[in-house]
XYZ file of C-alpha atoms in Angstrom:
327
model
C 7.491 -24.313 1.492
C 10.555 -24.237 3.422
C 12.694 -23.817 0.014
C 10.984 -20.554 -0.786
C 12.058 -18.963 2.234
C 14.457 -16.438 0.288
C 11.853 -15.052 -1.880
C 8.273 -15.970 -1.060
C 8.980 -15.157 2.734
C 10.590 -12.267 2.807
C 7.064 -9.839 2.649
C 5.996 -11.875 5.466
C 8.950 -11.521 7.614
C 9.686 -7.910 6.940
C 6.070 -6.119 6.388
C 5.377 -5.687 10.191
C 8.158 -3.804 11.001
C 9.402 -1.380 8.419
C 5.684 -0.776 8.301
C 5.256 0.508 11.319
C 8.670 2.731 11.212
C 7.266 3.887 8.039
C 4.104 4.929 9.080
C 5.182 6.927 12.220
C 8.147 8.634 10.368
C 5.519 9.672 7.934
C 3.060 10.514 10.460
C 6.000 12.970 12.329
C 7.038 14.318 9.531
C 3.523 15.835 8.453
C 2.383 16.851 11.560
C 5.497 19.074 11.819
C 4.903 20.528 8.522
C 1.184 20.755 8.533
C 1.744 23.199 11.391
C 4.269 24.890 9.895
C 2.106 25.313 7.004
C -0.631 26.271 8.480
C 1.479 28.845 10.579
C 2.950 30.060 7.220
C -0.099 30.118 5.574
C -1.573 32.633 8.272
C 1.175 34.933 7.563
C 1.436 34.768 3.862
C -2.322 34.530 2.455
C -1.446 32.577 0.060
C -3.977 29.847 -1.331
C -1.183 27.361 -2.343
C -0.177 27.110 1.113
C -3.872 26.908 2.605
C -3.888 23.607 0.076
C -0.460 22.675 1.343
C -1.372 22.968 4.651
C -4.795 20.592 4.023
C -2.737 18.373 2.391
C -1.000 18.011 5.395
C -3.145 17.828 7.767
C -5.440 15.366 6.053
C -2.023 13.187 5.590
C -1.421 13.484 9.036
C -4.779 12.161 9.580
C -4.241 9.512 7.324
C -1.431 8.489 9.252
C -3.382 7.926 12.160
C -5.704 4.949 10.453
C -2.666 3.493 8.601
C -1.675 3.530 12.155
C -4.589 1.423 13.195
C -4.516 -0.461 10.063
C -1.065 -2.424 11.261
C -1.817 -2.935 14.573
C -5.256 -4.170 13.848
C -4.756 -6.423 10.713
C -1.343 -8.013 13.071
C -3.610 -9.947 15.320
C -3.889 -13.669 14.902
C -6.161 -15.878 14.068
C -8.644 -17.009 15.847
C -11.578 -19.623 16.047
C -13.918 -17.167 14.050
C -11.121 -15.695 11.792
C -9.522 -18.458 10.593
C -7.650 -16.364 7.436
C -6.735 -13.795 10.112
C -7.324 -10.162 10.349
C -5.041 -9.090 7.521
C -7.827 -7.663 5.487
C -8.465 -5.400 7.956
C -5.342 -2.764 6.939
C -7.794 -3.108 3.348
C -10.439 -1.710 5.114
C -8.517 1.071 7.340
C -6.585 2.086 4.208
C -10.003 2.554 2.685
C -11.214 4.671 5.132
C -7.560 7.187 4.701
C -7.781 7.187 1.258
C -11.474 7.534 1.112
C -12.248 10.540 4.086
C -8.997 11.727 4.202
C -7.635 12.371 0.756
C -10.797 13.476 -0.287
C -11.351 16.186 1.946
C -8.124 17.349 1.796
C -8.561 17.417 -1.768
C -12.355 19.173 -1.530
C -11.230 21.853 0.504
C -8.290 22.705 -1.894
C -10.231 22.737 -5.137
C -13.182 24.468 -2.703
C -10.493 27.261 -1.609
C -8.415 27.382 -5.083
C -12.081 28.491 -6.712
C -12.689 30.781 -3.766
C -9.593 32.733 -4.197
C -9.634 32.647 -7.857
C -12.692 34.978 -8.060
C -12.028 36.893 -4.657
C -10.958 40.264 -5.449
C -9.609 41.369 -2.136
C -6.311 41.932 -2.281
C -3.274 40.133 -1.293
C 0.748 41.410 -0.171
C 2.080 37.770 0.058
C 5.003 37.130 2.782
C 6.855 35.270 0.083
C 10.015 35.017 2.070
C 8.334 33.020 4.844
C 6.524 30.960 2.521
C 9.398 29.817 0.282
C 11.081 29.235 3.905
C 8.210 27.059 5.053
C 8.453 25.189 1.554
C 11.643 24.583 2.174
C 11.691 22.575 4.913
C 8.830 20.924 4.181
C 10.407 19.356 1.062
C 13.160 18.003 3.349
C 10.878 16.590 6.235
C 8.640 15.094 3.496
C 11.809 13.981 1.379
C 12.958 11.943 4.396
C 10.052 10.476 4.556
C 9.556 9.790 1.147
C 13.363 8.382 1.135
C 11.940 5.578 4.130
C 9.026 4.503 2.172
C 11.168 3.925 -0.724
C 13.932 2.237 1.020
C 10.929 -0.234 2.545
C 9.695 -0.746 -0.789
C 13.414 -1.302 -2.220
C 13.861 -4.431 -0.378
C 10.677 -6.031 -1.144
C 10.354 -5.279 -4.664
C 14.316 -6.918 -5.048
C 13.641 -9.897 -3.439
C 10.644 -10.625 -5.500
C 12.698 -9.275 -8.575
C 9.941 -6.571 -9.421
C 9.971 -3.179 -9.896
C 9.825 -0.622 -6.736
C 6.922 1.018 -8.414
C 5.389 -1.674 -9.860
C 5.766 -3.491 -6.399
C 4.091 -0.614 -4.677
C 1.300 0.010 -6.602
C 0.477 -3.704 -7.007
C 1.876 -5.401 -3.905
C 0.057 -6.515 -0.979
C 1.196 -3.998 1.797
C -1.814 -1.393 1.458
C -0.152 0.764 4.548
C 3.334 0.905 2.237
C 1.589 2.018 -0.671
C -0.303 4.994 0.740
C 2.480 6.577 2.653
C 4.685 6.139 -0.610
C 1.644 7.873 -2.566
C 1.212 10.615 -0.074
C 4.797 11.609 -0.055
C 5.538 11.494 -3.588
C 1.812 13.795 -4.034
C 3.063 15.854 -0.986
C 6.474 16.368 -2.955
C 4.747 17.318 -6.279
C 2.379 19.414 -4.287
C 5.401 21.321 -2.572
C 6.999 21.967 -6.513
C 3.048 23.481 -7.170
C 3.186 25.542 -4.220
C 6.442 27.300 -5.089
C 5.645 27.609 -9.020
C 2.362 29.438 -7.762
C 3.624 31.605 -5.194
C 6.547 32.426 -7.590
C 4.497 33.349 -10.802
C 2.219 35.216 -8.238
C 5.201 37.443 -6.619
C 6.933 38.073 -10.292
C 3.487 38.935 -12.258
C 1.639 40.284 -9.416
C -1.221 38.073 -10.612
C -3.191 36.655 -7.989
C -4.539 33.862 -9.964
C -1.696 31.764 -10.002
C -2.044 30.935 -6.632
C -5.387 29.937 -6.605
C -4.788 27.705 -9.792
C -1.955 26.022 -7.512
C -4.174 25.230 -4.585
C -6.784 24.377 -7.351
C -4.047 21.484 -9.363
C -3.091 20.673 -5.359
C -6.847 19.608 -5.085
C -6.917 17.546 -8.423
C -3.428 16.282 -6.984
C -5.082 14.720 -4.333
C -8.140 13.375 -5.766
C -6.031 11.365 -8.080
C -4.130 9.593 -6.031
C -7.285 9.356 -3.799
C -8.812 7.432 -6.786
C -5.997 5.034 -7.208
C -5.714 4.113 -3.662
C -9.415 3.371 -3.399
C -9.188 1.000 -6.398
C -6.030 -0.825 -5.077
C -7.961 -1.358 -1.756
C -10.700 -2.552 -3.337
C -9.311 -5.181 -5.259
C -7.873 -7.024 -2.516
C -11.112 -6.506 -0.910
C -12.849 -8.447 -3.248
C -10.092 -10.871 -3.203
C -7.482 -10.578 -6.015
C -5.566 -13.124 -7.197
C -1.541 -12.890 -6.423
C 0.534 -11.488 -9.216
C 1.902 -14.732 -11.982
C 5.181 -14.429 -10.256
C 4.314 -15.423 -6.899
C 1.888 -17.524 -7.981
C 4.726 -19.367 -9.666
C 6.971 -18.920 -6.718
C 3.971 -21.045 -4.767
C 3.299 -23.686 -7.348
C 7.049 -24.245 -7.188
C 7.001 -24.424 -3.296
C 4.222 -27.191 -3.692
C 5.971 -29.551 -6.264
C 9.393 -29.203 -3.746
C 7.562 -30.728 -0.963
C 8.171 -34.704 -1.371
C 5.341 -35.864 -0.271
C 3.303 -33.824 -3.190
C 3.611 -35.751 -7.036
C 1.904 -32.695 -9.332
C -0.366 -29.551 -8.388
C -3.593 -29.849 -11.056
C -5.677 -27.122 -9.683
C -4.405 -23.800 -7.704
C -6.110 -20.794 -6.727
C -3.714 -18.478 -4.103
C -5.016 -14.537 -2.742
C -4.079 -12.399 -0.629
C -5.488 -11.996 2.873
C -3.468 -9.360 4.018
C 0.019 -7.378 3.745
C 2.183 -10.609 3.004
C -0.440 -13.160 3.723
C -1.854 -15.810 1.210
C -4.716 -18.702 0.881
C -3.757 -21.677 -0.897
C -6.325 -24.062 -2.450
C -4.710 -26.743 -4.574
C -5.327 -30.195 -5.759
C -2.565 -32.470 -5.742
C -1.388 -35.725 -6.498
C 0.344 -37.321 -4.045
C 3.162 -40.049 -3.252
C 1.820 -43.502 -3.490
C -1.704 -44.697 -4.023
C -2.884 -44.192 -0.288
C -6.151 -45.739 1.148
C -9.254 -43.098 1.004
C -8.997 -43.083 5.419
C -5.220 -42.748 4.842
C -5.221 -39.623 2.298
C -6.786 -37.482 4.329
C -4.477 -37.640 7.188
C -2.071 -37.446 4.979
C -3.574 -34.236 3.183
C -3.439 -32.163 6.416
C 0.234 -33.543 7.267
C 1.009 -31.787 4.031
C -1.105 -28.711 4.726
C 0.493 -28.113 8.257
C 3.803 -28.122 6.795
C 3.281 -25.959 4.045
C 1.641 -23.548 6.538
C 4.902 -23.176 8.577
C 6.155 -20.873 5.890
C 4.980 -17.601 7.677
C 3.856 -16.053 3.906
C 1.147 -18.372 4.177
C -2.091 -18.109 6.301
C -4.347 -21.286 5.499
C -3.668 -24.160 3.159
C -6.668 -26.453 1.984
C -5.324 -29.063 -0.044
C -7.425 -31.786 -2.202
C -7.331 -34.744 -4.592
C -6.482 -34.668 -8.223
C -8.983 -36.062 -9.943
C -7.861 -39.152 -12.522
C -6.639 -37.460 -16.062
C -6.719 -33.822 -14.944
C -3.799 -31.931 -16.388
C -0.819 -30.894 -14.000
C 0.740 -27.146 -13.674
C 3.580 -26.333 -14.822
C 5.773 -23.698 -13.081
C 6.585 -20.766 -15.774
C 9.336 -17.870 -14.792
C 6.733 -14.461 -15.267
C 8.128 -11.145 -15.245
């Protein structure tokens, strides 16, 4: 597949890395402002920020198994893994989306409706807290601005969308640092429309609604994470476009006459399976196909994108693919 090198490739070649800058700038970024929340939340008493700060911390936290997620899913294969660990960042991301998101979005629905029929009373530090929000919009907008910049690349060199790319690409680590930020953004604009109804109206309620619509915030894009996981758990198929970009790779080789059959996943960030029947050059003698077969196969697996090639036959009569451009 050496002629799909510009497009196919590039998610192989450039997931590792900007992954793991990603994940740590992410991970920096909300530690500083979950303590700064949490510090400004002390001094205010406000419930918005109590949310805030959860939402922090648990992204913090999430950081940590996104963290594991890359640098256990970038092992390589071995004798009882022959697809390779890639799946692995499935499962991790699981887990952070799963525990993490969740809690912080059960203890800021759990606090929102504790506050909302509380009747002590509270004299907000509002100056602090719009201080505190502050920054944290910048720390998490730099962040934000990485994960996009990551996704940027990708999504242009596979000609897709940067949101469509996130939400439906292969890189499960990119995805939920891009969700988090863009929740942790939204959740900073709640925050401040809370605390500011609550300091102009004197209304208490407000606040607690914003930790409350924090809390639904959260389990939202807790729900959509979990889904996107599980579908490449359960082994999706790729999306018509690369498929296309493969089946094109295949009928490029010259060794390979027509691709009848084809069936490509995902086994990790940037990683595929191929199982295709083809048609090859020549009428070769049954003891001579097969060696030829895994000549094939070997050389379609130097293209890092892909992880495992099995490669059969065409039977007599079957029809041949055709490659189609999909959007």
């Amino acid at each position: 597949m050496t002629a799909s090198r510009g497009g196919v490739d590039t998610e192989a070649h450039k997931a590792a890395g900007g992954s793991w800058l990603t994940v740590i700038i992410a991970f920096a970024a909300n530690l500083a402002v979950a303590i700064a929340k949490t510090i400004a939340a002390g001094m205010t008493g406000s419930a918005a920020l109590v949310a805030e700060a959860a939402h922090s911390w648990a992204d913090a936290g999430n950081e940590v198994f996104l963290l594991i997620a890359e640098r256990k899913s970038s092992r390589p294969a071995d004798a009882k893994h022959p697809l390779g660990f890639g799946r692995e960042a499935y499962v991790w991301s699981m887990f952070a989306a799963f525990g993490i998101f969740t809690v912080g979005s059960a203890v800021s629905i759990w606090h929102g409706f504790q506050s909302l029929f509380s009747h002590e009373s509270n004299d907000s530090n509002y100056l602090v807290g719009y201080i505190v929000l502050a920054i944290s919009f910048v720390l998490e907008g730099f962040s934000f601005l990485q994960s996009v910049r990551q996704a940027r690349g990708r999504a242009a060199e596979l000609r897709q969308p940067v949101l469509r790319y996130v939400l439906k690409g292969s890189n499960p680590t990119l995805r939920a640092v891009f969700a988090e930020d863009a929740a942790a953004l939204i959740g900073l604009v709640i925050a401040f429309l809370a605390m500011f109804l609550h300091q102009i109206t004197g209304i208490a309620a407000f606040d607690a609604i914003g930790s409350i619509l924090v809390g639904i915030l959260l389990g939202i894009v807790a729900i959509v994470l979990i889904d996107r996981n599980r579908r490449y758990l359960v082994g999706e198929n790729v999306t018509p476009r690369i498929r296309d970009m493969i089946l094109r790779a295949l009928l490029e080789d010259k060794d390979i006459v027509e691709v009848t059959y084809l069936h490509v996943e995902f086994v990790g960030s940037g990683k595929v399976y191929v199982v295709a029947a083809v048609d090859l050059v020549g009428d070769a003698k049954e003891s001579q196909l097969a060696v030829r077969l895994r000549t094939v196969e070997r050389h379609l697996e130097e293209n890092p994108m892909v992880q495992e090639v099995v490669l059969t036959p065409s039977a007599p009569g079957e029809k041949p693919l055709v490659p189609l451009t999909v959007d």
